[in-house]
Tab-separated table of C-alpha atoms in Angstrom:
chain	number	residue	atom	x	y	z
A	1	GLN	CA	-99.893	-172.216	-10.758
A	2	PHE	CA	-96.833	-169.723	-9.672
A	3	ILE	CA	-96.086	-172.026	-6.716
A	4	TRP	CA	-95.900	-175.056	-8.753
A	5	ILE	CA	-93.760	-173.575	-11.135
A	6	VAL	CA	-91.545	-172.548	-8.304
A	7	PHE	CA	-91.717	-175.880	-6.562
A	8	TRP	CA	-90.762	-177.573	-10.243
A	9	TYR	CA	-87.736	-175.703	-10.485
A	10	THR	CA	-86.588	-176.256	-6.929
A	11	MET	CA	-86.931	-179.963	-7.394
A	12	GLU	CA	-85.027	-179.808	-10.613
A	13	ALA	CA	-82.105	-177.502	-8.769
A	14	LEU	CA	-81.975	-179.772	-5.860
A	15	ILE	CA	-81.652	-182.835	-8.142
A	16	ARG	CA	-78.757	-181.426	-10.260
A	17	ARG	CA	-76.882	-179.898	-7.097
A	18	THR	CA	-77.025	-183.487	-5.015
A	19	ASN	CA	-76.992	-185.734	-7.983
A	20	ALA	CA	-80.191	-187.585	-6.234
A	21	ASP	CA	-81.924	-190.308	-7.903
A	22	ILE	CA	-84.966	-189.686	-5.875
A	23	VAL	CA	-86.198	-186.358	-4.031
A	24	GLN	CA	-89.131	-186.751	-1.392
A	25	GLY	CA	-90.996	-183.488	-0.533
A	26	ALA	CA	-93.035	-182.987	2.345
A	27	VAL	CA	-96.617	-183.878	3.020
A	28	GLN	CA	-98.384	-182.326	5.656
A	29	LEU	CA	-102.032	-182.825	7.003
A	30	MET	CA	-103.574	-179.646	7.794
A	31	ASN	CA	-106.942	-180.055	9.824
A	32	LEU	CA	-106.292	-179.968	13.454
A	33	GLY	CA	-109.950	-180.605	14.609
A	34	ARG	CA	-112.766	-178.148	15.209
A	35	THR	CA	-114.431	-180.135	17.976
A	36	TRP	CA	-113.606	-182.782	20.741
A	37	GLN	CA	-115.031	-185.274	18.519
A	38	GLU	CA	-112.210	-184.756	16.235
A	39	TRP	CA	-109.603	-185.233	19.031
A	40	TYR	CA	-107.528	-187.418	16.858
A	41	LYS	CA	-106.751	-185.292	14.095
A	42	VAL	CA	-104.264	-183.279	16.233
A	43	HIS	CA	-102.109	-186.423	16.561
A	44	ASN	CA	-102.411	-187.420	12.832
A	45	VAL	CA	-101.201	-183.894	12.068
A	46	GLU	CA	-98.149	-183.827	14.384
A	47	GLU	CA	-97.259	-187.623	12.933
A	48	TYR	CA	-97.084	-186.302	9.874
A	49	ARG	CA	-94.947	-183.159	10.800
A	50	ALA	CA	-92.316	-185.158	12.813
A	51	TRP	CA	-92.193	-187.639	10.005
A	52	TYR	CA	-91.435	-185.344	7.104
A	53	SER	CA	-89.465	-182.860	8.977
A	54	SER	CA	-87.449	-185.182	10.933
A	55	ARG	CA	-87.790	-189.056	10.672
A	56	MET	CA	-87.669	-188.771	6.722
A	57	ALA	CA	-84.156	-187.090	6.824
A	58	PHE	CA	-82.664	-189.450	9.340
A	59	GLN	CA	-83.853	-192.478	7.045
A	60	VAL	CA	-82.039	-190.400	4.073
A	61	SER	CA	-78.768	-190.426	6.168
A	62	ALA	CA	-79.098	-194.104	6.887
A	63	GLY	CA	-79.594	-194.959	3.001
A	64	PHE	CA	-82.997	-196.592	3.682
A	65	VAL	CA	-85.965	-194.711	2.802
A	66	PRO	CA	-89.498	-196.346	2.246
A	67	LEU	CA	-91.084	-193.476	0.111
A	68	GLY	CA	-93.931	-191.714	1.585
A	69	GLY	CA	-97.161	-190.663	-0.128
A	70	ASN	CA	-96.868	-188.319	-2.673
A	71	THR	CA	-94.569	-185.641	-3.701
A	72	VAL	CA	-91.912	-188.134	-4.943
A	73	TYR	CA	-89.569	-186.767	-7.862
A	74	THR	CA	-87.773	-190.091	-9.250
A	75	ARG	CA	-85.647	-190.049	-12.269
A	76	ALA	CA	-87.349	-191.618	-15.254
A	77	SER	CA	-84.416	-194.266	-15.979
A	78	LEU	CA	-84.579	-195.452	-12.554
A	79	LEU	CA	-88.216	-195.976	-12.453
A	80	ARG	CA	-88.153	-197.605	-16.011
A	81	ALA	CA	-85.315	-199.876	-14.623
A	82	ALA	CA	-87.431	-200.967	-11.479
A	83	GLY	CA	-90.512	-201.712	-13.627
A	84	GLY	CA	-92.690	-198.912	-12.516
A	85	TRP	CA	-94.427	-198.311	-9.069
A	86	PRO	CA	-94.887	-201.802	-7.534
A	87	ASP	CA	-98.084	-203.537	-7.288
A	88	SER	CA	-98.756	-203.128	-3.351
A	89	PRO	CA	-100.961	-201.744	-0.967
A	90	THR	CA	-98.579	-199.181	-0.217
A	91	GLU	CA	-96.620	-198.820	-3.593
A	92	ASP	CA	-94.751	-195.571	-2.357
A	93	CYS	CA	-92.993	-197.633	0.574
A	94	ALA	CA	-92.357	-200.668	-1.796
A	95	ALA	CA	-90.710	-198.457	-4.226
A	96	GLY	CA	-88.462	-196.862	-1.884
A	97	VAL	CA	-87.240	-200.089	-0.650
A	98	LEU	CA	-86.954	-201.723	-4.012
A	99	MET	CA	-84.811	-198.736	-5.194
A	100	CYS	CA	-82.694	-198.243	-2.088
A	101	THR	CA	-81.896	-202.050	-1.994
A	102	ARG	CA	-81.724	-203.634	-5.712
A	103	TYR	CA	-80.766	-200.281	-7.306
A	104	GLY	CA	-78.685	-198.530	-4.545
A	105	ALA	CA	-80.453	-195.159	-5.192
A	106	LYS	CA	-79.488	-191.911	-3.784
A	107	VAL	CA	-82.668	-190.385	-2.162
A	108	VAL	CA	-82.848	-186.653	-0.700
A	109	ALA	CA	-85.436	-185.381	1.723
A	110	ALA	CA	-86.718	-181.787	1.005
A	111	HIS	CA	-88.724	-180.258	3.519
A	112	SER	CA	-90.422	-176.680	3.385
A	113	PRO	CA	-93.477	-175.819	5.067
A	114	GLU	CA	-94.046	-173.263	2.025
A	115	LEU	CA	-93.963	-176.195	-0.490
A	116	ALA	CA	-95.406	-179.021	1.220
A	117	THR	CA	-98.224	-180.967	-0.239
A	118	ARG	CA	-101.130	-180.220	1.850
A	119	GLU	CA	-103.704	-182.834	2.621
A	120	GLU	CA	-106.485	-183.796	5.279
A	121	VAL	CA	-106.792	-186.099	7.914
A	122	PRO	CA	-109.434	-188.970	7.519
A	123	GLY	CA	-112.963	-187.840	8.634
A	124	ALA	CA	-113.349	-190.355	11.191
A	125	VAL	CA	-111.549	-193.004	13.377
A	126	PHE	CA	-113.272	-196.146	12.325
A	127	ASN	CA	-115.895	-195.168	9.864
A	128	LYS	CA	-115.012	-196.296	6.155
A	129	LYS	CA	-117.827	-194.264	4.362
A	130	VAL	CA	-116.358	-190.785	5.316
A	131	GLY	CA	-112.507	-191.834	5.298
A	132	SER	CA	-111.298	-193.931	8.321
A	133	LEU	CA	-107.931	-193.503	10.286
A	134	PHE	CA	-108.101	-197.076	11.494
A	135	TRP	CA	-108.390	-198.717	7.886
A	136	GLN	CA	-105.875	-196.591	6.117
A	137	ARG	CA	-103.565	-197.389	8.852
A	138	VAL	CA	-104.450	-201.274	8.331
A	139	ARG	CA	-103.774	-200.662	4.686
A	140	TRP	CA	-100.553	-199.210	5.260
A	141	LEU	CA	-99.434	-201.435	7.793
A	142	GLN	CA	-100.292	-204.394	5.561
A	143	GLY	CA	-97.797	-202.888	2.640
A	144	ILE	CA	-95.239	-202.428	5.078
A	145	PHE	CA	-95.375	-206.262	6.377
A	146	GLN	CA	-95.342	-207.340	3.025
A	147	GLU	CA	-92.191	-205.685	2.388
A	148	LEU	CA	-90.711	-207.293	5.517
A	149	VAL	CA	-91.923	-210.708	4.276
A	150	GLN	CA	-90.439	-210.210	0.875
A	151	GLY	CA	-87.046	-209.625	2.402
A	152	ASN	CA	-85.391	-207.137	-0.054
A	153	TRP	CA	-84.069	-205.196	2.931
A	154	LEU	CA	-81.829	-208.019	3.397
A	155	ASP	CA	-79.684	-206.659	0.363
A	156	MET	CA	-78.820	-203.528	2.010
A	157	PRO	CA	-74.829	-203.503	2.024
A	158	THR	CA	-74.190	-202.826	5.940
A	159	THR	CA	-75.266	-204.392	9.044
A	160	ARG	CA	-76.211	-201.040	10.769
A	161	GLN	CA	-78.855	-200.543	7.434
A	162	ARG	CA	-80.338	-203.991	7.619
A	163	LEU	CA	-81.031	-203.665	11.378
A	164	LEU	CA	-82.790	-200.130	10.719
A	165	ALA	CA	-84.416	-201.248	7.783
A	166	GLY	CA	-85.760	-204.562	9.785
A	167	TYR	CA	-86.643	-202.202	12.462
A	168	ILE	CA	-88.911	-199.804	9.995
A	169	LEU	CA	-90.631	-202.613	8.595
A	170	ALA	CA	-91.192	-204.584	11.639
A	171	THR	CA	-93.531	-201.776	12.868
A	172	PRO	CA	-96.821	-203.745	12.096
A	173	ILE	CA	-95.064	-206.823	14.610
A	174	LEU	CA	-94.027	-204.402	17.251
A	175	GLN	CA	-97.360	-202.376	17.578
A	176	ALA	CA	-99.481	-205.491	17.496
A	177	ALA	CA	-97.316	-206.975	20.265
A	178	SER	CA	-97.588	-203.814	22.302
A	179	CYS	CA	-101.744	-204.284	21.686
A	180	SER	CA	-101.623	-207.890	22.670
A	181	LEU	CA	-99.627	-207.023	25.876
A	182	ILE	CA	-102.225	-204.243	27.380
A	183	PRO	CA	-104.620	-206.918	28.659
A	184	VAL	CA	-101.627	-208.964	30.164
A	185	ALA	CA	-100.267	-205.548	31.680
A	186	ILE	CA	-103.686	-204.796	33.152
A	187	ALA	CA	-104.173	-208.289	34.669
A	188	THR	CA	-100.970	-208.619	36.000
A	189	GLY	CA	-101.319	-205.191	37.745
A	190	ILE	CA	-104.335	-206.462	39.312
A	191	ILE	CA	-103.617	-209.861	40.426
A	192	LEU	CA	-99.808	-210.279	41.003
A	193	LYS	CA	-98.205	-208.890	44.088
A	194	MET	CA	-94.319	-207.611	43.577
A	195	PRO	CA	-91.707	-205.979	45.756
A	196	ILE	CA	-92.069	-202.288	45.827
A	197	GLY	CA	-88.804	-201.456	44.367
A	198	LEU	CA	-89.530	-203.777	41.355
A	199	THR	CA	-92.848	-202.077	40.962
A	200	MET	CA	-91.385	-198.699	40.911
A	201	PHE	CA	-89.163	-199.755	38.528
A	202	MET	CA	-91.829	-201.014	35.922
A	203	PHE	CA	-92.925	-197.185	35.968
A	204	ALA	CA	-89.496	-196.192	34.039
A	205	PRO	CA	-91.012	-196.406	30.310
A	206	LEU	CA	-93.299	-193.634	31.552
A	207	ILE	CA	-89.966	-191.382	31.054
A	208	PRO	CA	-89.728	-191.677	27.466
A	209	MET	CA	-93.238	-191.541	26.920
A	210	ALA	CA	-93.444	-188.041	28.943
A	211	LEU	CA	-90.684	-186.793	26.925
A	212	THR	CA	-92.248	-187.932	23.565
A	213	ILE	CA	-95.239	-185.971	24.709
A	214	VAL	CA	-93.358	-183.246	25.503
A	215	SER	CA	-91.926	-183.184	22.098
A	216	MET	CA	-95.341	-183.810	20.400
A	217	LEU	CA	-96.551	-180.387	22.291
A	218	ALA	CA	-93.375	-178.574	20.801
A	219	GLY	CA	-93.946	-179.746	17.523
A	220	ILE	CA	-97.553	-178.971	17.140
A	221	ARG	CA	-96.707	-175.296	18.352
A	222	LYS	CA	-94.077	-175.225	15.521
A	223	PHE	CA	-96.880	-176.436	12.951
A	224	GLY	CA	-99.128	-173.639	13.778
A	225	ARG	CA	-96.375	-171.022	13.406
A	226	ASP	CA	-95.016	-172.883	10.456
A	227	TYR	CA	-98.308	-173.242	8.576
A	228	GLY	CA	-100.383	-169.983	9.911
A	229	GLN	CA	-102.835	-172.450	11.834
A	230	LYS	CA	-104.608	-171.744	15.262
A	231	VAL	CA	-103.503	-174.239	17.492
A	232	ARG	CA	-105.969	-174.239	20.464
A	233	LEU	CA	-105.947	-175.376	23.900
A	234	ARG	CA	-108.174	-178.342	23.289
A	235	HIS	CA	-105.437	-179.402	20.721
A	236	TYR	CA	-102.407	-179.287	23.358
A	237	ALA	CA	-105.027	-181.197	25.819
A	238	SER	CA	-105.619	-184.055	23.424
A	239	ILE	CA	-101.883	-184.590	23.095
A	240	LEU	CA	-101.339	-184.438	26.575
A	241	PHE	CA	-103.943	-186.598	27.575
A	242	LEU	CA	-105.056	-188.815	24.702
A	243	THR	CA	-101.919	-189.824	23.163
A	244	PRO	CA	-102.217	-193.172	24.765
A	245	VAL	CA	-105.860	-193.659	23.438
A	246	TYR	CA	-104.432	-192.714	19.764
A	247	GLN	CA	-101.459	-195.206	20.102
A	248	VAL	CA	-104.006	-198.010	21.068
A	249	ILE	CA	-105.846	-197.359	17.996
A	250	LEU	CA	-102.831	-197.637	15.691
A	251	ALA	CA	-101.813	-201.076	17.743
A	252	MET	CA	-105.206	-202.147	17.063
A	253	ALA	CA	-104.883	-201.542	13.381
A	254	ALA	CA	-101.408	-203.656	13.340
A	255	VAL	CA	-103.429	-206.577	14.917
């Protein structure tokens, strides 16, 4: 109870100091997985850590913030003007898009491990009965795609903001396209004969992929330090070797 009182006063002070219309607090998944069968959990944990500690701040600086989950503090007058929370599979994302575009809301991101809302990774990859990462992601991407089609993001004042907003909301299309290209890539690798130079150039995407995995390894180490969690060797190994599998699952959800 004491923590919540401190949190409430922190948000109040932040709103007054920044004159923000919305404050997006941090949400963090906590369970890294206790066995190899739960290999995917460390990926979901790192995904949340990176989103709320880094990407959310970038979106705030760009002025376009699809709000994330809970720990969202909104001025009551703004919420009333917007007609309350939108009816959407992802009402948080829809509310953020609406308030940033139509009402020009000022959003501030607040990230603190001590005050982050702590949640759990779904219990399985595909099993709906125990909570499914796959079907949760399907719902999220449906909501994001709905916002892309509605086109409110086109009301952003600058071209840069519209491009960023379009890129963020086009995530389902980009992920679905990447999934559909996997069998094409395998087939061309087996069937086609190409010059050695061009073949070597095709490995260029491995460079940013490798850098992404290195940053994830550093990120999960930071998570363990910030949240007092024991990051084991199998967690690092999962990120190092199974990141492509995790990304394929997300791409399948997009399809």
